[in-house]
Amino acid sequence: NETDRLQAWCDQIAAFTFPRWQELPEIDLYMDQVVGYLSQKLAVFYDTDDDGCSITATMINNYVKQKIIPSPVKKRYGRAAVSALMVLFCAKQVLSIGLCGALIEQCRARASDLDGDAAAESFHNRFCHVFEEVLHHTAAGDDAFEGLPALREEDATLTAAAIAFANQIYAERMILLNMEDGSIADNEKEKDNTAKE
């Protein structure tokens, strides 16, 4: 039933972890590999046909054109691009694409004293930590999340985005499950009426 399926999904969210920077693919990926990797890693959020959130090459190409993610080198995407895409596919549920790009840029700018990929790494791992904490507590129904002030102090903007994302996917999941149950109920009624005739 709906309650059991929602609980099963909440259990998945509670156990979910984002891959940290060092866990991202060490070698650069071609487009189809990027799509496959992100689809696998974020499947718990986008595993229904109704949410329209599938990860596609067209989306990624658009983000490159808008200069939101780094351009591929010899048609391959490095860790910084994969990280930015992971953030984008979460944040875009609650922010415009332009604001997602600004969020990534602002957060990385805070680590501007770091060299090379270090700023991207610092932001990526912070994103993973903040989003996981918020997601886990939302899935557990923990409205009085004691660690929230500390997260806000660490990164208020990222925390606000995480809260919005967690609430959005939770609400969507409940609505989709209700719709599925409604369809099942209608089908059962139709079967009963046919049997009676």
Coordinates of N, CA, C and O in Angstrom, one line a residue:
N1 N 0.8 -1.2 0.0 CA 0.0 0.0 0.0 C 0.9 1.3 0.0 O 2.1 1.2 0.1
E2 N 0.2 2.4 -0.1 CA 0.9 3.7 -0.2 C 1.9 3.9 1.0 O 3.0 4.3 0.8
T3 N 1.4 3.6 2.2 CA 2.3 3.9 3.4 C 3.5 3.0 3.3 O 4.6 3.5 3.6
D4 N 3.4 1.8 3.0 CA 4.5 0.9 2.9 C 5.5 1.3 1.8 O 6.7 1.3 2.0
R5 N 5.0 1.7 0.7 CA 5.9 2.1 -0.4 C 6.6 3.4 -0.1 O 7.7 3.6 -0.4
L6 N 5.9 4.3 0.6 CA 6.5 5.6 1.0 C 7.6 5.3 2.0 O 8.7 5.9 2.0
Q7 N 7.3 4.4 3.0 CA 8.3 4.1 4.0 C 9.5 3.4 3.3 O 10.7 3.7 3.7
A8 N 9.3 2.6 2.3 CA 10.4 1.9 1.6 C 11.3 3.0 0.9 O 12.5 2.9 0.9
W9 N 10.6 4.0 0.3 CA 11.4 5.0 -0.3 C 12.1 5.9 0.7 O 13.3 6.2 0.5
C10 N 11.5 6.2 1.8 CA 12.2 7.0 2.9 C 13.4 6.2 3.4 O 14.4 6.8 3.7
D11 N 13.3 4.9 3.5 CA 14.4 4.1 3.9 C 15.6 4.2 2.9 O 16.7 4.2 3.3
Q12 N 15.2 4.2 1.6 CA 16.3 4.4 0.6 C 16.9 5.8 0.8 O 18.2 5.9 0.7
I13 N 16.1 6.8 1.0 CA 16.7 8.1 1.2 C 17.6 8.2 2.4 O 18.6 8.8 2.4
A14 N 17.1 7.6 3.5 CA 17.9 7.6 4.7 C 19.2 6.9 4.6 O 20.2 7.3 5.3
A15 N 19.3 5.9 3.7 CA 20.6 5.2 3.5 C 21.4 5.8 2.4 O 22.6 5.4 2.2
F16 N 20.9 6.8 1.7 CA 21.5 7.3 0.5 C 22.7 8.2 0.8 O 22.7 9.0 1.8
T17 N 23.8 8.1 0.1 CA 25.0 9.0 0.2 C 25.4 9.4 -1.2 O 25.4 8.6 -2.2
F18 N 25.8 10.6 -1.3 CA 26.4 11.1 -2.6 C 27.8 10.7 -2.6 O 28.5 10.7 -1.6
P19 N 28.3 10.4 -3.8 CA 29.8 10.1 -3.9 C 30.6 11.3 -3.7 O 30.3 12.4 -4.3
R20 N 31.6 11.2 -2.8 CA 32.4 12.3 -2.5 C 33.4 12.5 -3.7 O 33.5 11.7 -4.6
W21 N 34.1 13.6 -3.7 CA 35.0 14.0 -4.8 C 35.9 12.9 -5.2 O 36.1 12.5 -6.3
Q22 N 36.6 12.3 -4.2 CA 37.5 11.2 -4.4 C 36.9 9.9 -5.0 O 37.5 9.0 -5.5
E23 N 35.5 9.8 -4.8 CA 34.8 8.7 -5.3 C 34.3 8.9 -6.7 O 33.8 7.9 -7.3
L24 N 34.3 10.1 -7.2 CA 33.9 10.4 -8.6 C 34.9 9.7 -9.5 O 36.0 9.4 -9.2
P25 N 34.4 9.4 -10.7 CA 35.3 8.7 -11.7 C 36.7 9.4 -11.8 O 36.7 10.6 -12.0
E26 N 37.7 8.6 -11.8 CA 39.1 9.2 -11.9 C 39.4 9.5 -13.3 O 40.1 10.4 -13.6
I27 N 38.8 8.8 -14.3 CA 39.1 9.1 -15.7 C 37.9 9.9 -16.2 O 36.8 9.8 -15.7
D28 N 38.2 10.8 -17.2 CA 37.2 11.6 -17.8 C 36.2 10.7 -18.6 O 36.6 9.7 -19.1
L29 N 35.0 11.1 -18.6 CA 33.9 10.3 -19.2 C 33.3 10.9 -20.5 O 33.2 12.1 -20.6
Y30 N 33.0 10.0 -21.4 CA 32.2 10.5 -22.6 C 30.8 10.7 -22.2 O 30.3 10.3 -21.1
M31 N 30.0 11.4 -23.0 CA 28.7 11.8 -22.7 C 27.8 10.7 -22.2 O 27.1 10.8 -21.2
D32 N 27.8 9.6 -23.0 CA 26.9 8.5 -22.6 C 27.3 7.9 -21.2 O 26.5 7.4 -20.5
Q33 N 28.6 7.9 -20.9 CA 29.1 7.4 -19.6 C 28.6 8.4 -18.5 O 28.3 7.9 -17.4
V34 N 28.7 9.7 -18.8 CA 28.2 10.7 -17.8 C 26.7 10.5 -17.5 O 26.3 10.4 -16.3
V35 N 25.9 10.3 -18.6 CA 24.5 10.1 -18.4 C 24.2 8.9 -17.6 O 23.4 8.9 -16.7
G36 N 24.9 7.8 -17.9 CA 24.7 6.5 -17.2 C 25.1 6.6 -15.8 O 24.4 6.1 -14.9
Y37 N 26.3 7.3 -15.5 CA 26.8 7.4 -14.1 C 25.8 8.2 -13.3 O 25.5 7.8 -12.2
L38 N 25.4 9.4 -13.8 CA 24.5 10.2 -13.0 C 23.1 9.6 -12.8 O 22.5 9.7 -11.7
S39 N 22.6 8.9 -13.8 CA 21.3 8.2 -13.7 C 21.4 7.2 -12.7 O 20.4 7.0 -11.9
Q40 N 22.5 6.5 -12.6 CA 22.6 5.4 -11.6 C 22.7 6.0 -10.2 O 22.1 5.6 -9.2
K41 N 23.6 7.0 -10.0 CA 23.8 7.6 -8.7 C 22.6 8.3 -8.1 O 22.5 8.4 -6.9
L42 N 21.8 8.9 -9.0 CA 20.7 9.7 -8.5 C 19.3 9.0 -8.8 O 18.3 9.7 -8.7
A43 N 19.4 7.7 -9.0 CA 18.1 7.0 -9.4 C 17.1 7.1 -8.3 O 15.9 7.1 -8.6
V44 N 17.5 7.2 -7.0 CA 16.5 7.2 -5.9 C 15.6 8.5 -6.0 O 14.5 8.5 -5.5
F45 N 16.1 9.5 -6.6 CA 15.3 10.7 -6.8 C 14.5 10.8 -8.0 O 13.4 11.3 -8.1
Y46 N 15.0 10.1 -9.1 CA 14.4 10.2 -10.4 C 14.0 8.9 -11.0 O 14.3 8.6 -12.1
D47 N 13.4 8.0 -10.3 CA 13.2 6.6 -10.7 C 11.8 6.4 -11.2 O 11.3 5.3 -11.2
T48 N 11.0 7.4 -11.5 CA 9.6 7.2 -11.9 C 9.5 7.8 -13.3 O 10.3 8.7 -13.7
D49 N 8.5 7.4 -14.1 CA 8.3 7.9 -15.4 C 7.5 9.2 -15.4 O 7.4 9.8 -16.5
D50 N 7.0 9.5 -14.3 CA 6.1 10.7 -14.2 C 6.7 12.0 -13.9 O 6.1 13.0 -14.0
D51 N 8.0 11.9 -13.4 CA 8.5 13.2 -12.9 C 9.3 14.0 -13.9 O 9.6 15.1 -13.7
G52 N 9.5 13.4 -15.1 CA 10.1 14.2 -16.2 C 11.5 14.7 -15.8 O 12.0 15.7 -16.4
C53 N 12.2 14.0 -15.0 CA 13.5 14.4 -14.5 C 14.6 13.5 -15.0 O 15.7 13.5 -14.4
S54 N 14.4 12.7 -16.1 CA 15.4 11.9 -16.6 C 16.6 12.7 -17.0 O 16.5 13.8 -17.5
I55 N 17.8 12.2 -16.9 CA 19.0 12.9 -17.2 C 19.4 12.5 -18.7 O 19.4 11.4 -19.0
T56 N 19.5 13.6 -19.5 CA 19.7 13.4 -20.9 C 21.0 14.1 -21.4 O 21.4 15.1 -20.8
A57 N 21.5 13.7 -22.6 CA 22.6 14.3 -23.2 C 22.2 15.7 -23.6 O 23.0 16.7 -23.6
T58 N 21.0 15.9 -24.1 CA 20.5 17.2 -24.5 C 20.6 18.2 -23.4 O 21.1 19.4 -23.6
M59 N 20.2 17.8 -22.2 CA 20.3 18.7 -21.0 C 21.7 19.1 -20.8 O 22.0 20.3 -20.6
I60 N 22.6 18.1 -20.8 CA 24.0 18.4 -20.5 C 24.6 19.4 -21.5 O 25.3 20.3 -21.2
N61 N 24.3 19.1 -22.8 CA 24.8 20.0 -23.9 C 24.3 21.5 -23.6 O 25.0 22.4 -23.9
N62 N 23.0 21.6 -23.2 CA 22.5 22.9 -22.9 C 23.3 23.6 -21.8 O 23.5 24.8 -21.8
Y63 N 23.6 22.9 -20.7 CA 24.3 23.4 -19.6 C 25.7 23.8 -20.0 O 26.3 24.8 -19.5
V64 N 26.3 23.1 -20.9 CA 27.7 23.5 -21.5 C 27.6 24.8 -22.2 O 28.4 25.7 -22.1
K65 N 26.5 24.9 -23.1 CA 26.3 26.1 -23.9 C 26.1 27.3 -23.0 O 26.5 28.4 -23.4
Q66 N 25.4 27.1 -21.9 CA 25.1 28.2 -21.0 C 26.3 28.5 -20.1 O 26.2 29.4 -19.2
K67 N 27.4 27.7 -20.2 CA 28.6 27.8 -19.5 C 28.4 27.6 -18.0 O 29.0 28.2 -17.1
I68 N 27.4 26.8 -17.6 CA 27.1 26.4 -16.2 C 28.1 25.3 -15.8 O 28.4 25.3 -14.6
I69 N 28.4 24.5 -16.7 CA 29.4 23.4 -16.4 C 30.6 23.5 -17.3 O 30.4 24.1 -18.4
P70 N 31.8 23.0 -16.9 CA 32.9 23.1 -17.8 C 32.7 22.4 -19.1 O 32.1 21.3 -19.1
S71 N 33.3 22.9 -20.2 CA 33.2 22.2 -21.5 C 34.0 20.9 -21.5 O 35.0 20.9 -20.8
P72 N 33.5 20.0 -22.3 CA 34.3 18.7 -22.4 C 35.6 19.0 -23.1 O 35.7 19.9 -23.9
V73 N 36.6 18.2 -22.7 CA 37.9 18.2 -23.4 C 38.0 16.9 -24.2 O 38.0 15.8 -23.7
K74 N 38.1 17.1 -25.6 CA 38.1 15.9 -26.5 C 36.9 15.1 -26.2 O 37.0 13.8 -26.1
K75 N 35.8 15.7 -26.0 CA 34.5 15.1 -25.8 C 34.3 14.3 -24.5 O 33.4 13.5 -24.4
R76 N 35.2 14.6 -23.6 CA 35.1 13.9 -22.3 C 35.0 14.9 -21.2 O 35.6 16.0 -21.2
Y77 N 34.3 14.5 -20.1 CA 34.0 15.4 -19.0 C 34.8 14.9 -17.8 O 34.8 13.7 -17.4
G78 N 35.4 15.9 -17.1 CA 36.2 15.6 -15.9 C 35.4 15.7 -14.6 O 34.1 15.9 -14.7
R79 N 36.0 15.5 -13.5 CA 35.3 15.5 -12.2 C 34.6 16.8 -12.0 O 33.5 16.7 -11.4
A80 N 35.1 17.9 -12.3 CA 34.5 19.2 -12.0 C 33.1 19.3 -12.7 O 32.1 19.7 -12.2
A81 N 33.1 18.8 -14.0 CA 31.8 18.8 -14.7 C 30.8 17.8 -14.1 O 29.6 18.1 -14.0
V82 N 31.3 16.6 -13.8 CA 30.4 15.6 -13.2 C 29.8 16.1 -11.9 O 28.6 15.9 -11.6
S83 N 30.7 16.7 -11.1 CA 30.2 17.3 -9.8 C 29.2 18.3 -10.0 O 28.1 18.3 -9.4
A84 N 29.4 19.3 -11.0 CA 28.5 20.4 -11.2 C 27.2 19.8 -11.7 O 26.1 20.3 -11.3
L85 N 27.2 18.8 -12.5 CA 26.0 18.2 -13.0 C 25.2 17.5 -11.9 O 24.0 17.6 -11.9
M86 N 25.9 16.9 -11.0 CA 25.2 16.3 -9.9 C 24.5 17.3 -9.0 O 23.3 17.1 -8.6
V87 N 25.1 18.4 -8.8 CA 24.5 19.5 -8.1 C 23.3 20.1 -8.9 O 22.2 20.3 -8.3
L88 N 23.5 20.3 -10.2 CA 22.5 20.8 -11.0 C 21.2 20.0 -11.0 O 20.1 20.5 -10.9
F89 N 21.4 18.7 -11.2 CA 20.2 17.8 -11.3 C 19.4 17.7 -10.0 O 18.3 17.3 -10.0
C90 N 20.0 18.1 -8.9 CA 19.3 18.2 -7.6 C 18.7 19.6 -7.5 O 17.5 19.8 -7.3
A91 N 19.5 20.6 -7.6 CA 19.1 22.0 -7.3 C 18.1 22.5 -8.3 O 17.2 23.4 -8.0
K92 N 18.1 22.0 -9.6 CA 17.2 22.5 -10.6 C 15.7 22.2 -10.3 O 14.8 22.8 -10.9
Q93 N 15.5 21.3 -9.4 CA 14.1 21.0 -9.0 C 13.5 22.2 -8.3 O 12.2 22.3 -8.2
V94 N 14.3 23.0 -7.7 CA 13.7 24.1 -6.9 C 14.3 25.5 -7.3 O 13.8 26.5 -6.8
L95 N 15.3 25.5 -8.2 CA 15.9 26.8 -8.6 C 15.9 26.8 -10.1 O 16.0 25.7 -10.8
S96 N 15.9 28.0 -10.7 CA 16.1 28.1 -12.1 C 17.5 27.6 -12.5 O 18.4 27.6 -11.6
I97 N 17.7 27.3 -13.8 CA 19.1 26.9 -14.2 C 20.1 28.0 -13.9 O 21.2 27.7 -13.5
G98 N 19.7 29.2 -14.2 CA 20.6 30.4 -14.0 C 21.0 30.5 -12.5 O 22.2 30.7 -12.2
L99 N 20.0 30.3 -11.7 CA 20.3 30.4 -10.2 C 21.2 29.2 -9.8 O 22.0 29.3 -8.9
C100 N 20.9 28.0 -10.4 CA 21.8 26.9 -10.0 C 23.2 27.2 -10.4 O 24.2 26.9 -9.6
G101 N 23.5 27.8 -11.6 CA 24.8 28.2 -12.0 C 25.4 29.2 -11.0 O 26.6 29.1 -10.6
A102 N 24.6 30.1 -10.6 CA 25.1 31.2 -9.6 C 25.4 30.5 -8.3 O 26.4 30.9 -7.6
L103 N 24.6 29.6 -7.9 CA 24.8 28.9 -6.6 C 26.2 28.2 -6.6 O 27.0 28.3 -5.7
I104 N 26.5 27.4 -7.7 CA 27.7 26.7 -7.8 C 28.9 27.7 -7.8 O 29.9 27.5 -7.2
E105 N 28.7 28.8 -8.6 CA 29.8 29.8 -8.7 C 30.1 30.5 -7.4 O 31.2 30.6 -7.0
Q106 N 29.0 30.8 -6.7 CA 29.2 31.5 -5.4 C 29.9 30.6 -4.4 O 30.7 31.0 -3.6
C107 N 29.4 29.4 -4.3 CA 29.9 28.4 -3.3 C 31.4 28.1 -3.6 O 32.2 28.0 -2.7
R108 N 31.8 28.0 -4.9 CA 33.2 27.8 -5.2 C 34.0 29.0 -5.0 O 35.2 28.9 -4.6
A109 N 33.4 30.2 -5.1 CA 34.2 31.4 -4.9 C 34.6 31.5 -3.4 O 35.6 32.1 -3.1
R110 N 33.8 30.9 -2.5 CA 34.2 30.9 -1.1 C 35.5 30.1 -0.8 O 36.1 30.3 0.2
A111 N 35.8 29.3 -1.8 CA 37.0 28.5 -1.6 C 38.1 28.9 -2.6 O 38.9 28.2 -3.1
S112 N 38.0 30.2 -3.0 CA 38.9 30.8 -4.1 C 40.3 30.8 -3.7 O 41.2 31.0 -4.5
D113 N 40.6 30.6 -2.4 CA 42.0 30.6 -1.9 C 42.7 29.3 -2.2 O 43.9 29.1 -2.1
L114 N 41.8 28.3 -2.7 CA 42.4 27.0 -3.0 C 42.8 26.9 -4.4 O 42.2 27.7 -5.3
D115 N 43.7 26.1 -4.8 CA 44.3 26.0 -6.1 C 43.6 24.9 -6.9 O 43.2 23.9 -6.4
G116 N 43.6 25.1 -8.3 CA 43.1 24.1 -9.2 C 41.7 23.6 -8.9 O 40.8 24.3 -8.7
D117 N 41.6 22.2 -8.8 CA 40.3 21.6 -8.5 C 40.0 21.6 -7.1 O 38.9 21.1 -6.7
A118 N 40.9 22.2 -6.2 CA 40.6 22.1 -4.8 C 39.3 22.9 -4.4 O 38.6 22.4 -3.5
A119 N 39.0 24.0 -5.1 CA 37.8 24.7 -4.8 C 36.6 23.9 -5.2 O 35.6 23.8 -4.5
A120 N 36.7 23.2 -6.4 CA 35.5 22.4 -6.8 C 35.4 21.2 -5.8 O 34.2 20.8 -5.5
E121 N 36.5 20.7 -5.4 CA 36.4 19.5 -4.4 C 35.8 20.0 -3.1 O 34.9 19.3 -2.6
S122 N 36.2 21.1 -2.6 CA 35.7 21.6 -1.3 C 34.2 21.8 -1.4 O 33.4 21.4 -0.5
F123 N 33.7 22.5 -2.5 CA 32.3 22.7 -2.7 C 31.5 21.4 -2.9 O 30.5 21.2 -2.3
H124 N 32.1 20.5 -3.7 CA 31.4 19.2 -3.9 C 31.1 18.5 -2.6 O 30.0 18.0 -2.3
N125 N 32.2 18.4 -1.8 CA 32.0 17.6 -0.5 C 31.1 18.3 0.4 O 30.4 17.7 1.2
R126 N 31.1 19.7 0.4 CA 30.2 20.4 1.3 C 28.8 20.2 0.8 O 27.8 20.0 1.6
F127 N 28.5 20.2 -0.5 CA 27.2 20.0 -1.0 C 26.7 18.6 -0.6 O 25.6 18.5 -0.1
C128 N 27.6 17.6 -0.7 CA 27.2 16.2 -0.4 C 26.8 16.2 1.1 O 25.8 15.6 1.5
H129 N 27.6 16.8 2.0 CA 27.3 16.7 3.4 C 26.0 17.4 3.8 O 25.2 16.9 4.5
V130 N 25.8 18.6 3.3 CA 24.6 19.4 3.6 C 23.4 18.7 3.0 O 22.4 18.6 3.8
F131 N 23.4 18.3 1.8 CA 22.2 17.7 1.2 C 21.9 16.4 1.9 O 20.7 16.1 2.1
E132 N 22.9 15.6 2.2 CA 22.6 14.3 2.9 C 22.0 14.5 4.2 O 21.0 13.8 4.6
E133 N 22.5 15.4 5.0 CA 22.0 15.7 6.3 C 20.5 16.1 6.3 O 19.7 15.5 7.0
V134 N 20.2 17.0 5.4 CA 18.8 17.5 5.3 C 17.9 16.3 4.7 O 16.8 16.1 5.3
L135 N 18.4 15.6 3.7 CA 17.6 14.5 3.2 C 17.3 13.4 4.2 O 16.2 13.0 4.3
H136 N 18.3 13.1 5.0 CA 18.1 12.0 5.9 C 17.1 12.4 7.0 O 16.3 11.6 7.4
H137 N 17.2 13.6 7.5 CA 16.3 14.1 8.5 C 14.9 14.3 8.0 O 13.9 14.0 8.7
T138 N 14.8 14.7 6.7 CA 13.4 14.9 6.1 C 12.8 13.5 6.0 O 11.6 13.3 6.3
A139 N 13.5 12.5 5.5 CA 13.0 11.2 5.3 C 12.6 10.5 6.6 O 11.6 9.8 6.7
A140 N 13.3 10.9 7.7 CA 13.0 10.4 9.0 C 11.8 11.1 9.7 O 11.4 10.8 10.8
G141 N 11.3 12.2 9.1 CA 10.2 13.0 9.6 C 10.7 13.8 10.8 O 9.9 14.2 11.7
D142 N 12.0 14.1 10.8 CA 12.6 14.9 11.9 C 12.4 16.4 11.7 O 13.3 17.0 11.1
D143 N 11.3 17.0 12.1 CA 11.0 18.4 11.8 C 11.9 19.3 12.7 O 12.2 20.4 12.3
A144 N 12.2 18.8 13.9 CA 13.0 19.6 14.8 C 14.5 19.1 14.7 O 15.1 18.6 15.6
F145 N 15.1 19.3 13.5 CA 16.4 18.9 13.2 C 17.4 19.8 14.0 O 17.6 20.9 13.7
E146 N 18.0 19.2 15.0 CA 18.9 19.9 15.9 C 20.2 20.4 15.2 O 20.8 21.4 15.6
G147 N 20.6 19.7 14.2 CA 21.8 20.1 13.5 C 21.6 21.2 12.4 O 22.6 21.7 11.8
L148 N 20.4 21.7 12.2 CA 20.1 22.6 11.2 C 20.8 24.0 11.4 O 21.3 24.5 10.4
P149 N 20.8 24.5 12.6 CA 21.5 25.8 12.8 C 23.0 25.7 12.4 O 23.6 26.6 11.8
A150 N 23.6 24.6 12.7 CA 25.0 24.4 12.4 C 25.2 24.4 10.9 O 26.2 24.9 10.3
L151 N 24.3 23.7 10.2 CA 24.4 23.6 8.7 C 24.2 25.0 8.1 O 24.9 25.4 7.2
R152 N 23.2 25.8 8.7 CA 23.0 27.1 8.1 C 24.2 28.0 8.4 O 24.5 28.9 7.5
E153 N 24.8 27.8 9.5 CA 26.0 28.6 9.8 C 27.1 28.3 8.8 O 27.9 29.1 8.4
E154 N 27.2 27.0 8.5 CA 28.3 26.5 7.6 C 28.0 27.1 6.2 O 28.9 27.5 5.5
D155 N 26.7 27.0 5.7 CA 26.4 27.4 4.4 C 24.9 27.6 4.3 O 24.2 26.7 4.0
A156 N 24.4 28.8 4.6 CA 23.0 29.1 4.6 C 22.3 28.9 3.3 O 21.2 28.3 3.2
T157 N 22.9 29.3 2.2 CA 22.3 29.2 0.9 C 22.2 27.7 0.5 O 21.1 27.3 0.0
L158 N 23.2 27.0 0.6 CA 23.2 25.5 0.3 C 22.2 24.8 1.1 O 21.4 23.9 0.7
T159 N 22.1 25.2 2.4 CA 21.1 24.5 3.3 C 19.7 24.8 2.9 O 18.8 23.9 2.9
A160 N 19.4 26.1 2.5 CA 18.1 26.4 2.1 C 17.7 25.7 0.8 O 16.6 25.2 0.7
A161 N 18.7 25.5 -0.1 CA 18.4 24.8 -1.3 C 18.1 23.3 -1.0 O 17.3 22.7 -1.6
A162 N 18.9 22.8 -0.1 CA 18.7 21.3 0.3 C 17.4 21.1 1.0 O 16.7 20.1 0.7
I163 N 16.9 22.0 1.8 CA 15.6 21.9 2.5 C 14.5 21.9 1.4 O 13.6 21.1 1.4
A164 N 14.6 22.9 0.5 CA 13.6 23.0 -0.6 C 13.6 21.7 -1.4 O 12.5 21.2 -1.8
F165 N 14.8 21.2 -1.8 CA 14.8 20.0 -2.6 C 14.2 18.8 -1.8 O 13.5 18.0 -2.4
A166 N 14.6 18.6 -0.6 CA 14.1 17.5 0.2 C 12.6 17.5 0.3 O 11.9 16.5 0.2
N167 N 12.1 18.7 0.6 CA 10.6 18.8 0.8 C 9.9 18.6 -0.6 O 8.8 17.9 -0.6
Q168 N 10.5 19.0 -1.7 CA 9.9 18.9 -3.0 C 9.8 17.4 -3.4 O 8.8 16.9 -3.8
I169 N 10.9 16.7 -3.3 CA 10.9 15.3 -3.7 C 10.0 14.4 -2.8 O 9.4 13.5 -3.2
Y170 N 10.0 14.8 -1.5 CA 9.1 14.1 -0.6 C 7.6 14.3 -0.9 O 6.8 13.3 -1.0
A171 N 7.3 15.6 -1.2 CA 5.9 15.9 -1.6 C 5.5 15.2 -2.9 O 4.4 14.6 -3.1
E172 N 6.4 15.2 -3.9 CA 6.2 14.6 -5.2 C 5.9 13.1 -5.0 O 5.1 12.5 -5.7
R173 N 6.8 12.5 -4.2 CA 6.7 11.0 -4.0 C 5.3 10.7 -3.4 O 4.6 9.7 -3.9
M174 N 4.8 11.5 -2.4 CA 3.5 11.2 -1.8 C 2.4 11.4 -2.8 O 1.5 10.6 -2.9
I175 N 2.5 12.4 -3.6 CA 1.5 12.7 -4.6 C 1.4 11.6 -5.7 O 0.4 11.1 -6.0
L176 N 2.6 11.2 -6.2 CA 2.7 10.1 -7.2 C 2.1 8.8 -6.6 O 1.4 8.0 -7.3
L177 N 2.5 8.5 -5.4 CA 1.9 7.2 -4.8 C 0.4 7.3 -4.6 O -0.3 6.3 -4.8
N178 N -0.1 8.5 -4.2 CA -1.6 8.6 -4.1 C -2.2 8.4 -5.5 O -3.3 7.8 -5.6
M179 N -1.6 9.0 -6.5 CA -2.1 8.8 -7.9 C -2.2 7.4 -8.3 O -3.1 6.9 -8.9
E180 N -1.1 6.7 -8.0 CA -1.0 5.2 -8.3 C -2.1 4.5 -7.6 O -2.7 3.6 -8.2
D181 N -2.2 4.8 -6.3 CA -3.3 4.1 -5.5 C -4.7 4.4 -6.0 O -5.5 3.5 -6.1
G182 N -4.9 5.6 -6.5 CA -6.2 6.0 -7.1 C -6.5 5.2 -8.3 O -7.6 4.7 -8.5
S183 N -5.4 5.0 -9.2 CA -5.6 4.3 -10.4 C -5.9 2.8 -10.1 O -6.8 2.2 -10.7
I184 N -5.2 2.3 -9.1 CA -5.5 0.9 -8.7 C -6.9 0.7 -8.2 O -7.6 -0.2 -8.5
A185 N -7.3 1.7 -7.3 CA -8.7 1.6 -6.8 C -9.7 1.7 -7.9 O -10.7 1.0 -7.9
D186 N -9.5 2.6 -8.9 CA -10.4 2.7 -10.0 C -10.5 1.4 -10.8 O -11.6 1.0 -11.2
N187 N -9.3 0.8 -11.0 CA -9.3 -0.4 -11.8 C -10.1 -1.5 -11.0 O -10.8 -2.3 -11.6
E188 N -9.9 -1.6 -9.7 CA -10.6 -2.6 -8.9 C -12.1 -2.4 -8.9 O -12.9 -3.3 -9.1
K189 N -12.5 -1.1 -8.9 CA -14.0 -0.8 -9.0 C -14.5 -1.3 -10.3 O -15.6 -1.8 -10.4
E190 N -13.8 -1.0 -11.4 CA -14.2 -1.4 -12.7 C -14.3 -2.9 -12.8 O -15.3 -3.4 -13.4
K191 N -13.4 -3.6 -12.3 CA -13.4 -5.1 -12.3 C -14.7 -5.6 -11.5 O -15.4 -6.5 -12.0
D192 N -14.9 -4.9 -10.4 CA -16.1 -5.3 -9.5 C -17.4 -5.1 -10.3 O -18.3 -6.0 -10.3
N193 N -17.5 -4.0 -11.0 CA -18.7 -3.6 -11.7 C -18.9 -4.6 -12.9 O -20.0 -5.0 -13.2
T194 N -17.8 -4.9 -13.6 CA -17.8 -5.9 -14.7 C -18.3 -7.3 -14.2 O -19.1 -7.9 -14.8
A195 N -17.8 -7.7 -13.0 CA -18.1 -9.0 -12.5 C -19.6 -9.0 -12.1 O -20.3 -10.1 -12.3
K196 N -20.1 -7.9 -11.6 CA -21.5 -7.8 -11.2 C -22.4 -7.9 -12.4 O -23.5 -8.5 -12.4
E197 N -22.0 -7.3 -13.5 CA -22.8 -7.3 -14.8 C -22.8 -8.8 -15.3 O -23.8 -9.2 -15.9

